[in-house]
Amino acid sequence: MTGSHSGGNADWQRRSLASVWHPCTQMQRAAVVPPLPIARAQGPWLYDYEGARYFDCNSSWWVNLFGHADPGITAAIKDQLDQLPHVMLAGCTHAPAVELAERLSARTSGVLGHAFYASDGASAVEIALKMSFHYWRNLGRGDKREFVCLQHGYHGETLGALSVTDVQVFRDAYDPLLLRSHQVMSPDARSALPGEDAAGVARRAAAELEQLLAQRHGQIAALIVEPLVQGAAGMAMYHPQYLELARELCDRYQVHLIADEIAVGCGRTGSFFACEQATIWPDFICLSKGITGGFLPLSIVLSRDAIYQAFLSDEVARGFLHSHSYTGNALACRAALAVLDRFDSEDLLAHNEHQARALDRALEPLRADPRLEHWRRCGMIWAFDVKPEFAGGRFAEQFHLAGRRHELLIRPIGRTVYLLPPYVLDEPLGRWLAQRLGATLEQALESPDADRTPQPSVA
């Protein structure tokens, strides 16, 4: 029997702190900054149990595309619920899983021909890493068991994904359990030397990658990257030329290229796949987050046919024996198909770019603030950094709390403030958002009671 959903915010906060272990949270601190209780959501708005509203600036951890409770996705899930909620995908199949695989492959022009389903982003990364190693092993090259990742990259928090993550606050406690990986220079445009542009940073980073591959390609299975934007690194944005050069180097040295498009796929960077902006295709694409529009957990690994074919054998052990109980869940796949329907029926990318430029104009006054630096945008992702001398110790927490007071749900990463809203902006809403963001910044930076205790950077 489910409990009553009545009660005010304080009651739900008390009950949550007594029973729920919240993700990405130091629970002792949660007693000081309790979680925001959300009762319902509609469009870009979240509503608490006392009727206050909050604009979802970060799309609920980057998953929401078309606003909460989107009627098209809702109707698709309800229809599927009456037909087939779930069936095991080992030994069975169903239309939503087949059609989703076909349509995603078509979006790569058939270059990546097979889809493997999982539940979340970290699981997709685990699958891609395992597939890469196992591919080389099936080809008699079992020494290729090392992986390369970018400095400050983030790929998830399961042990394999954490092994190719370079964010210390997530990684350090578990370091003794992890695989050893190679970290190479990030092409983050903020690291430009005097007189160097973003393309120059990309070339310098690629040169470092080439040095490593030249030395270790016989032992390296794959390079994994977040194309164009490294999210947990503080929305580090880089030039597409890095992806072009990485593809060329991976081909030359026979190393797989894994594109972690979990956060940046589904139109976030201005193209459906971020890799399209470099006019390259990787060997694996990992998708999750926005693929179901923020409704249900699902992740997908797309792979090239040559990789798939290397697993075909009469020997069971040469197959890819990875699974979870809800692999290819029909409800989640149907939600994803509804997302693709929207991309197919509407010119969403052009609409997003039009609205993004409108928000750029609304944010222009903030760009002149001398306390801020490194303004940047890639598609529907905006970010800026507060200079260290102004940010203070618990800046992210202070900004988050100030945002609540101005009807924003926003979570900076360290001293990086970012916007990653659902694709429902219009010009009046953009102007409102820019005004509230400015007011939040003023309150966060001028608060006389700001806690200056050092705080790690978490998303």
Short mmCIF file of C-alpha atoms in Angstrom, two decimals:
data_model
loop_
_atom_site.label_atom_id
_atom_site.label_comp_id
_atom_site.label_asym_id
_atom_site.label_seq_id
_atom_site.Cartn_x
_atom_site.Cartn_y
_atom_site.Cartn_z
CA MET A 1 0.00 0.00 0.00
CA THR A 2 1.42 3.38 -0.96
CA GLY A 3 1.50 6.17 1.56
CA SER A 4 -0.32 9.48 1.34
CA HIS A 5 1.25 12.18 -0.81
CA SER A 6 -0.14 14.90 1.43
CA GLY A 7 2.09 16.97 3.68
CA GLY A 8 4.29 20.00 3.32
CA ASN A 9 7.87 20.38 2.19
CA ALA A 10 9.36 20.04 5.66
CA ASP A 11 7.63 16.72 6.26
CA TRP A 12 8.91 15.20 3.00
CA GLN A 13 12.40 16.52 3.69
CA ARG A 14 12.37 14.95 7.15
CA ARG A 15 11.15 11.60 5.83
CA SER A 16 13.64 11.62 2.95
CA LEU A 17 16.60 12.31 5.22
CA ALA A 18 15.45 9.51 7.51
CA SER A 19 15.19 6.86 4.77
CA VAL A 20 16.75 7.82 1.42
CA TRP A 21 20.48 7.78 0.66
CA HIS A 22 20.67 10.51 -1.98
CA PRO A 23 23.10 10.31 -4.91
CA CYS A 24 26.13 12.56 -5.26
CA THR A 25 25.48 13.94 -1.78
CA GLN A 26 27.36 14.14 1.49
CA MET A 27 24.41 13.18 3.67
CA GLN A 28 25.72 15.01 6.72
CA ARG A 29 25.59 18.22 4.69
CA ALA A 30 22.09 17.33 3.48
CA ALA A 31 20.84 17.96 7.01
CA VAL A 32 21.94 21.58 6.56
CA VAL A 33 20.77 21.87 2.94
CA PRO A 34 17.83 19.44 2.72
CA PRO A 35 16.63 18.16 -0.67
CA LEU A 36 14.00 20.11 -2.54
CA PRO A 37 10.72 18.12 -2.39
CA ILE A 38 9.05 18.01 -5.81
CA ALA A 39 5.39 17.03 -6.08
CA ARG A 40 4.77 17.41 -9.80
CA ALA A 41 6.24 18.82 -12.99
CA GLN A 42 5.02 20.32 -16.24
CA GLY A 43 7.07 21.68 -19.13
CA PRO A 44 10.24 23.30 -17.75
CA TRP A 45 8.68 23.78 -14.31
CA LEU A 46 8.98 21.75 -11.13
CA TYR A 47 6.49 22.33 -8.29
CA ASP A 48 7.05 21.59 -4.62
CA TYR A 49 4.43 20.36 -2.13
CA GLU A 50 3.51 23.91 -1.18
CA GLY A 51 2.96 25.12 -4.74
CA ALA A 52 6.21 27.00 -5.35
CA ARG A 53 7.69 26.56 -8.82
CA TYR A 54 11.26 26.14 -10.04
CA PHE A 55 12.64 26.36 -13.58
CA ASP A 56 14.61 23.18 -14.33
CA CYS A 57 17.84 24.85 -15.50
CA ASN A 58 19.77 21.57 -15.79
CA SER A 59 17.02 19.34 -17.24
CA SER A 60 17.07 17.14 -14.13
CA TRP A 61 20.67 16.01 -14.59
CA TRP A 62 20.63 16.56 -18.35
CA VAL A 63 17.90 14.02 -19.20
CA ASN A 64 14.85 16.11 -20.09
CA LEU A 65 14.42 17.22 -23.70
CA PHE A 66 10.87 18.46 -24.30
CA GLY A 67 9.75 19.44 -20.82
CA HIS A 68 8.31 17.34 -18.04
CA ALA A 69 5.18 15.29 -18.70
CA ASP A 70 5.50 15.78 -22.46
CA PRO A 71 2.14 14.58 -23.84
CA GLY A 72 3.59 12.75 -26.86
CA ILE A 73 5.99 10.62 -24.85
CA THR A 74 3.38 10.10 -22.14
CA ALA A 75 0.86 8.79 -24.69
CA ALA A 76 3.42 6.43 -26.24
CA ILE A 77 4.30 4.92 -22.86
CA LYS A 78 0.64 4.52 -21.91
CA ASP A 79 -0.07 2.77 -25.21
CA GLN A 80 2.89 0.42 -24.74
CA LEU A 81 1.86 -0.27 -21.15
CA ASP A 82 -1.36 -1.82 -22.41
CA GLN A 83 0.49 -4.05 -24.89
CA LEU A 84 3.83 -5.21 -23.49
CA PRO A 85 5.54 -3.56 -20.51
CA HIS A 86 8.53 -5.92 -20.61
CA VAL A 87 9.87 -9.23 -21.81
CA MET A 88 13.38 -10.64 -21.48
CA LEU A 89 15.54 -9.85 -24.50
CA ALA A 90 17.61 -13.05 -24.28
CA GLY A 91 15.81 -15.45 -26.59
CA CYS A 92 12.98 -12.98 -27.27
CA THR A 93 12.56 -9.73 -29.16
CA HIS A 94 9.91 -7.06 -29.57
CA ALA A 95 9.01 -4.24 -31.94
CA PRO A 96 10.18 -1.24 -29.86
CA ALA A 97 13.70 -2.68 -29.39
CA VAL A 98 14.01 -3.62 -33.07
CA GLU A 99 12.65 -0.35 -34.40
CA LEU A 100 14.78 1.75 -32.07
CA ALA A 101 17.94 -0.11 -33.12
CA GLU A 102 17.04 0.33 -36.80
CA ARG A 103 16.29 4.02 -36.50
CA LEU A 104 19.41 4.85 -34.49
CA SER A 105 21.55 2.97 -36.99
CA ALA A 106 19.90 4.91 -39.81
CA ARG A 107 20.95 8.14 -38.09
CA THR A 108 24.57 6.97 -38.53
CA SER A 109 23.86 6.14 -42.20
CA GLY A 110 24.23 2.49 -41.22
CA VAL A 111 27.86 2.85 -40.13
CA LEU A 112 27.01 1.66 -36.63
CA GLY A 113 24.69 -1.20 -37.37
CA HIS A 114 23.90 -2.91 -34.06
CA ALA A 115 22.47 -1.70 -30.77
CA PHE A 116 23.09 -3.27 -27.36
CA TYR A 117 20.73 -2.12 -24.60
CA ALA A 118 21.45 -1.31 -20.96
CA SER A 119 19.94 0.76 -18.16
CA ASP A 120 22.13 3.82 -17.57
CA GLY A 121 25.14 5.72 -18.84
CA ALA A 122 27.79 4.04 -16.71
CA SER A 123 26.51 0.63 -17.79
CA ALA A 124 26.79 1.67 -21.44
CA VAL A 125 30.41 2.67 -20.88
CA GLU A 126 31.11 -0.66 -19.16
CA ILE A 127 29.66 -2.46 -22.17
CA ALA A 128 31.71 -0.48 -24.68
CA LEU A 129 34.93 -1.10 -22.74
CA LYS A 130 34.19 -4.83 -22.48
CA MET A 131 33.22 -5.09 -26.14
CA SER A 132 36.42 -3.37 -27.22
CA PHE A 133 38.67 -5.64 -25.17
CA HIS A 134 36.72 -8.76 -26.15
CA TYR A 135 36.85 -7.81 -29.83
CA TRP A 136 40.64 -7.66 -29.75
CA ARG A 137 40.76 -10.89 -27.74
CA ASN A 138 38.60 -12.67 -30.32
CA LEU A 139 41.04 -11.49 -32.98
CA GLY A 140 43.93 -13.05 -31.06
CA ARG A 141 45.17 -9.71 -29.75
CA GLY A 142 44.43 -10.12 -26.06
CA ASP A 143 47.34 -7.85 -25.11
CA LYS A 144 45.22 -4.87 -26.16
CA ARG A 145 43.64 -4.34 -22.77
CA GLU A 146 44.50 -0.74 -21.86
CA PHE A 147 42.26 2.31 -22.23
CA VAL A 148 42.92 6.00 -22.83
CA CYS A 149 40.76 8.84 -21.55
CA LEU A 150 40.97 12.62 -21.38
CA GLN A 151 42.10 14.51 -18.32
CA HIS A 152 39.09 15.68 -16.30
CA GLY A 153 36.83 13.34 -18.27
CA TYR A 154 33.81 11.69 -16.66
CA HIS A 155 32.20 8.44 -17.80
CA GLY A 156 30.30 7.12 -14.78
CA GLU A 157 30.83 5.66 -11.34
CA THR A 158 30.77 1.89 -11.78
CA LEU A 159 34.27 0.43 -11.50
CA GLY A 160 35.07 0.15 -15.20
CA ALA A 161 33.60 3.55 -16.03
CA LEU A 162 35.36 5.08 -13.04
CA SER A 163 38.65 3.64 -14.32
CA VAL A 164 38.39 5.95 -17.34
CA THR A 165 37.13 8.91 -15.28
CA ASP A 166 39.54 11.62 -14.12
CA VAL A 167 37.47 13.51 -11.56
CA GLN A 168 39.15 12.98 -8.21
CA VAL A 169 36.14 13.50 -5.95
CA PHE A 170 34.46 10.49 -7.58
CA ARG A 171 37.55 8.39 -8.17
CA ASP A 172 40.00 8.68 -5.29
CA ALA A 173 38.20 6.61 -2.64
CA TYR A 174 37.96 3.65 -5.03
CA ASP A 175 41.33 4.01 -6.73
CA PRO A 176 42.71 0.72 -5.33
CA LEU A 177 39.88 -1.14 -7.07
CA LEU A 178 40.28 0.42 -10.51
CA LEU A 179 41.91 -0.55 -13.78
CA ARG A 180 44.93 1.53 -14.73
CA SER A 181 44.19 3.85 -17.64
CA HIS A 182 46.13 6.50 -19.53
CA GLN A 183 44.98 10.11 -19.15
CA VAL A 184 45.96 12.47 -21.97
CA MET A 185 45.59 16.22 -22.32
CA SER A 186 42.06 17.55 -22.59
CA PRO A 187 41.40 19.83 -25.59
CA ASP A 188 39.45 22.17 -23.25
CA ALA A 189 39.55 25.55 -24.99
CA ARG A 190 40.04 27.30 -21.63
CA SER A 191 43.60 25.95 -21.55
CA ALA A 192 44.66 28.00 -24.57
CA LEU A 193 48.13 29.51 -24.42
CA PRO A 194 48.61 33.20 -25.26
CA GLY A 195 47.76 33.65 -28.94
CA GLU A 196 46.33 30.13 -29.27
CA ASP A 197 42.75 29.50 -30.38
CA ALA A 198 40.48 26.51 -29.66
CA ALA A 199 41.63 24.68 -32.79
CA GLY A 200 45.23 25.14 -31.68
CA VAL A 201 44.47 23.61 -28.30
CA ALA A 202 42.82 20.68 -30.11
CA ARG A 203 45.91 20.11 -32.23
CA ARG A 204 48.22 20.32 -29.21
CA ALA A 205 46.10 17.79 -27.32
CA ALA A 206 46.01 15.47 -30.34
CA ALA A 207 49.81 15.61 -30.59
CA GLU A 208 50.05 14.33 -27.01
CA LEU A 209 47.59 11.56 -27.84
CA GLU A 210 49.69 10.58 -30.84
CA GLN A 211 52.82 10.25 -28.68
CA LEU A 212 51.03 7.79 -26.40
CA LEU A 213 49.49 5.76 -29.23
CA ALA A 214 52.81 5.52 -31.03
CA GLN A 215 54.35 4.00 -27.91
CA ARG A 216 51.51 1.80 -26.57
CA HIS A 217 49.16 1.01 -29.47
CA GLY A 218 49.96 -2.69 -29.20
CA GLN A 219 48.49 -2.68 -25.68
CA ILE A 220 45.72 -0.06 -26.06
CA ALA A 221 42.21 -1.24 -26.89
CA ALA A 222 40.33 2.06 -27.07
CA LEU A 223 40.23 5.80 -26.54
CA ILE A 224 37.07 7.11 -24.87
CA VAL A 225 35.96 10.74 -25.14
CA GLU A 226 32.98 12.97 -24.41
CA PRO A 227 32.56 14.65 -27.81
CA LEU A 228 32.73 18.47 -27.80
CA VAL A 229 31.76 18.98 -24.13
CA GLN A 230 33.24 17.40 -21.00
CA GLY A 231 30.31 17.79 -18.61
CA ALA A 232 31.58 17.06 -15.12
CA ALA A 233 34.83 18.90 -15.93
CA GLY A 234 32.78 22.09 -15.72
CA MET A 235 31.27 22.05 -19.21
CA ALA A 236 34.71 22.09 -20.82
CA MET A 237 34.10 22.77 -24.51
CA TYR A 238 36.52 22.02 -27.32
CA HIS A 239 36.98 22.31 -31.06
CA PRO A 240 35.64 19.52 -33.34
CA GLN A 241 39.06 19.21 -34.94
CA TYR A 242 40.16 17.15 -31.96
CA LEU A 243 37.63 14.46 -32.89
CA GLU A 244 38.81 14.50 -36.50
CA LEU A 245 42.42 14.03 -35.42
CA ALA A 246 41.52 11.40 -32.82
CA ARG A 247 39.64 9.40 -35.47
CA GLU A 248 42.63 9.59 -37.80
CA LEU A 249 45.04 8.50 -35.06
CA CYS A 250 42.81 5.64 -33.90
CA ASP A 251 42.62 4.36 -37.47
CA ARG A 252 46.38 4.65 -37.96
CA TYR A 253 47.25 2.83 -34.74
CA GLN A 254 44.34 0.32 -34.73
CA VAL A 255 42.67 1.60 -31.57
CA HIS A 256 38.91 1.85 -31.09
CA LEU A 257 37.27 5.25 -30.62
CA ILE A 258 34.41 5.25 -28.08
CA ALA A 259 32.16 8.32 -28.15
CA ASP A 260 30.42 8.82 -24.82
CA GLU A 261 27.41 10.79 -26.09
CA ILE A 262 25.40 10.10 -22.95
CA ALA A 263 25.13 13.78 -22.01
CA VAL A 264 25.84 15.44 -25.37
CA GLY A 265 23.72 13.30 -27.71
CA CYS A 266 20.11 13.85 -28.74
CA GLY A 267 20.67 17.37 -30.00
CA ARG A 268 22.37 18.97 -27.00
CA THR A 269 25.36 20.28 -28.95
CA GLY A 270 23.43 21.40 -32.03
CA SER A 271 23.49 18.10 -33.98
CA PHE A 272 21.76 14.87 -33.03
CA PHE A 273 25.12 13.20 -32.39
CA ALA A 274 27.91 15.53 -31.31
CA CYS A 275 30.34 13.56 -33.51
CA GLU A 276 28.50 14.75 -36.60
CA GLN A 277 30.08 18.19 -36.16
CA ALA A 278 33.48 16.61 -36.81
CA THR A 279 32.09 14.59 -39.74
CA ILE A 280 33.40 11.37 -38.21
CA TRP A 281 31.85 8.20 -36.81
CA PRO A 282 33.40 6.40 -33.85
CA ASP A 283 33.52 2.64 -33.40
CA PHE A 284 31.09 2.81 -30.47
CA ILE A 285 28.49 5.39 -29.44
CA CYS A 286 27.10 5.35 -25.90
CA LEU A 287 23.67 6.98 -25.51
CA SER A 288 21.46 7.53 -22.48
CA LYS A 289 19.97 10.51 -20.59
CA GLY A 290 17.91 12.36 -23.22
CA ILE A 291 17.16 9.33 -25.36
CA THR A 292 13.88 8.73 -23.47
CA GLY A 293 13.16 12.43 -22.98
CA GLY A 294 13.65 12.21 -19.22
CA PHE A 295 10.96 9.59 -18.64
CA LEU A 296 12.62 6.19 -18.14
CA PRO A 297 16.14 4.77 -17.64
CA LEU A 298 17.69 3.40 -20.81
CA SER A 299 21.12 3.33 -22.39
CA ILE A 300 22.34 2.04 -25.73
CA VAL A 301 25.70 1.11 -27.20
CA LEU A 302 25.89 1.36 -30.99
CA SER A 303 28.75 -0.53 -32.63
CA ARG A 304 30.17 -1.02 -36.11
CA ASP A 305 29.25 -4.22 -37.93
CA ALA A 306 32.87 -5.40 -38.03
CA ILE A 307 32.90 -5.41 -34.23
CA TYR A 308 29.63 -7.31 -34.04
CA GLN A 309 30.84 -9.90 -36.54
CA ALA A 310 33.97 -10.64 -34.50
CA PHE A 311 31.75 -12.14 -31.80
CA LEU A 312 30.01 -14.63 -34.13
CA SER A 313 31.19 -18.16 -33.41
CA ASP A 314 30.08 -21.66 -32.47
CA GLU A 315 31.91 -21.06 -29.19
CA VAL A 316 29.59 -19.52 -26.62
CA ALA A 317 32.48 -17.85 -24.79
CA ARG A 318 33.33 -15.81 -27.91
CA GLY A 319 29.90 -14.17 -27.73
CA PHE A 320 29.16 -11.04 -25.72
CA LEU A 321 27.60 -12.53 -22.58
CA HIS A 322 26.51 -9.34 -20.88
CA SER A 323 22.97 -8.69 -19.70
CA HIS A 324 20.67 -7.24 -17.10
CA SER A 325 17.10 -8.22 -16.33
CA TYR A 326 15.49 -5.17 -17.96
CA THR A 327 17.67 -5.12 -21.08
CA GLY A 328 15.76 -3.42 -23.90
CA ASN A 329 12.73 -2.68 -21.74
CA ALA A 330 9.77 -2.15 -24.06
CA LEU A 331 8.42 0.90 -22.21
CA ALA A 332 11.77 2.66 -22.30
CA CYS A 333 12.34 1.79 -25.97
CA ARG A 334 8.88 3.10 -26.84
CA ALA A 335 9.68 6.37 -25.05
CA ALA A 336 12.88 6.62 -27.09
CA LEU A 337 10.94 6.04 -30.30
CA ALA A 338 8.64 8.91 -29.35
CA VAL A 339 11.74 11.09 -28.91
CA LEU A 340 12.95 10.14 -32.40
CA ASP A 341 9.48 10.85 -33.76
CA ARG A 342 9.83 14.44 -32.57
CA PHE A 343 13.21 14.82 -34.22
CA ASP A 344 11.82 13.36 -37.44
CA SER A 345 8.64 15.45 -37.54
CA GLU A 346 10.00 18.82 -36.37
CA ASP A 347 13.10 20.84 -37.21
CA LEU A 348 14.16 20.82 -33.58
CA LEU A 349 17.81 21.61 -34.19
CA ALA A 350 16.98 24.79 -36.13
CA HIS A 351 14.38 25.75 -33.50
CA ASN A 352 16.91 25.23 -30.72
CA GLU A 353 19.53 27.35 -32.45
CA HIS A 354 17.04 30.18 -32.95
CA GLN A 355 16.06 30.14 -29.28
CA ALA A 356 19.67 29.76 -28.19
CA ARG A 357 20.58 32.97 -29.99
CA ALA A 358 17.69 34.72 -28.29
CA LEU A 359 18.95 33.57 -24.90
CA ASP A 360 22.46 34.70 -25.90
CA ARG A 361 21.06 38.21 -26.38
CA ALA A 362 19.25 38.11 -23.05
CA LEU A 363 22.44 37.02 -21.28
CA GLU A 364 24.57 39.71 -22.91
CA PRO A 365 24.58 42.05 -19.86
CA LEU A 366 26.01 39.27 -17.71
CA ARG A 367 28.87 38.73 -20.15
CA ALA A 368 30.26 42.14 -19.21
CA ASP A 369 30.45 41.26 -15.50
CA PRO A 370 34.16 41.46 -14.56
CA ARG A 371 33.72 38.73 -11.93
CA LEU A 372 33.02 36.18 -14.65
CA GLU A 373 35.23 34.52 -17.26
CA HIS A 374 35.21 31.91 -20.02
CA TRP A 375 31.71 32.48 -21.38
CA ARG A 376 30.90 29.66 -23.77
CA ARG A 377 28.05 27.90 -25.53
CA CYS A 378 27.75 24.70 -27.52
CA GLY A 379 24.26 24.13 -28.90
CA MET A 380 21.86 24.19 -25.94
CA ILE A 381 24.59 24.27 -23.27
CA TRP A 382 25.74 27.58 -21.76
CA ALA A 383 28.49 27.98 -19.16
CA PHE A 384 30.67 30.57 -17.48
CA ASP A 385 33.16 30.46 -14.63
CA VAL A 386 33.17 32.73 -11.60
CA LYS A 387 36.70 33.95 -11.00
CA PRO A 388 38.31 32.20 -8.00
CA GLU A 389 38.69 35.40 -5.97
CA PHE A 390 34.92 35.88 -6.05
CA ALA A 391 33.66 32.30 -5.82
CA GLY A 392 34.55 31.42 -2.23
CA GLY A 393 34.50 27.99 -0.62
CA ARG A 394 30.90 26.76 -0.90
CA PHE A 395 30.00 28.83 -3.92
CA ALA A 396 28.09 26.03 -5.68
CA GLU A 397 25.91 25.39 -2.65
CA GLN A 398 25.34 29.10 -2.05
CA PHE A 399 24.38 29.62 -5.69
CA HIS A 400 22.02 26.64 -5.62
CA LEU A 401 20.22 27.99 -2.54
CA ALA A 402 20.01 31.48 -4.00
CA GLY A 403 18.58 29.95 -7.16
CA ARG A 404 15.78 28.33 -5.21
CA ARG A 405 14.82 31.77 -3.88
CA HIS A 406 14.60 33.01 -7.48
CA GLU A 407 12.56 30.06 -8.81
CA LEU A 408 15.53 28.23 -10.32
CA LEU A 409 16.71 24.68 -9.80
CA ILE A 410 20.38 25.10 -10.71
CA ARG A 411 23.51 23.23 -9.57
CA PRO A 412 26.87 24.74 -10.48
CA ILE A 413 29.89 22.47 -10.85
CA GLY A 414 32.48 24.02 -8.56
CA ARG A 415 32.71 27.64 -9.76
CA THR A 416 31.18 26.84 -13.17
CA VAL A 417 27.60 28.00 -13.62
CA TYR A 418 25.82 26.32 -16.50
CA LEU A 419 22.44 26.19 -18.17
CA LEU A 420 21.25 23.06 -19.92
CA PRO A 421 17.49 23.63 -20.18
CA PRO A 422 14.80 21.58 -21.91
CA TYR A 423 14.12 22.43 -25.54
CA VAL A 424 11.09 24.58 -24.68
CA LEU A 425 12.61 28.06 -24.50
CA ASP A 426 10.97 31.03 -26.13
CA GLU A 427 12.09 34.66 -26.06
CA PRO A 428 9.99 35.81 -23.06
CA LEU A 429 11.07 32.78 -21.04
CA GLY A 430 14.68 33.37 -22.07
CA ARG A 431 14.52 36.96 -20.85
CA TRP A 432 12.99 35.81 -17.57
CA LEU A 433 15.67 33.15 -17.15
CA ALA A 434 18.48 35.62 -17.81
CA GLN A 435 17.05 38.08 -15.27
CA ARG A 436 16.67 35.41 -12.60
CA LEU A 437 20.15 34.07 -13.28
CA GLY A 438 21.61 37.54 -12.79
CA ALA A 439 19.70 38.05 -9.56
CA THR A 440 20.85 34.65 -8.30
CA LEU A 441 24.47 35.48 -9.09
CA GLU A 442 24.27 38.76 -7.18
CA GLN A 443 22.75 37.12 -4.13
CA ALA A 444 25.23 34.24 -4.16
CA LEU A 445 28.28 36.49 -4.45
CA GLU A 446 27.12 39.15 -1.99
CA SER A 447 25.71 36.90 0.73
CA PRO A 448 27.30 38.02 4.02
CA ASP A 449 26.85 34.59 5.61
CA ALA A 450 28.41 32.52 2.84
CA ASP A 451 30.15 29.43 4.18
CA ARG A 452 33.79 29.56 3.01
CA THR A 453 34.51 25.89 3.78
CA PRO A 454 36.18 24.31 0.72
CA GLN A 455 33.75 22.29 -1.37
CA PRO A 456 34.59 19.70 -4.03
CA SER A 457 33.21 20.09 -7.55
CA VAL A 458 30.31 17.74 -8.23
CA ALA A 459 27.61 17.91 -10.87
#
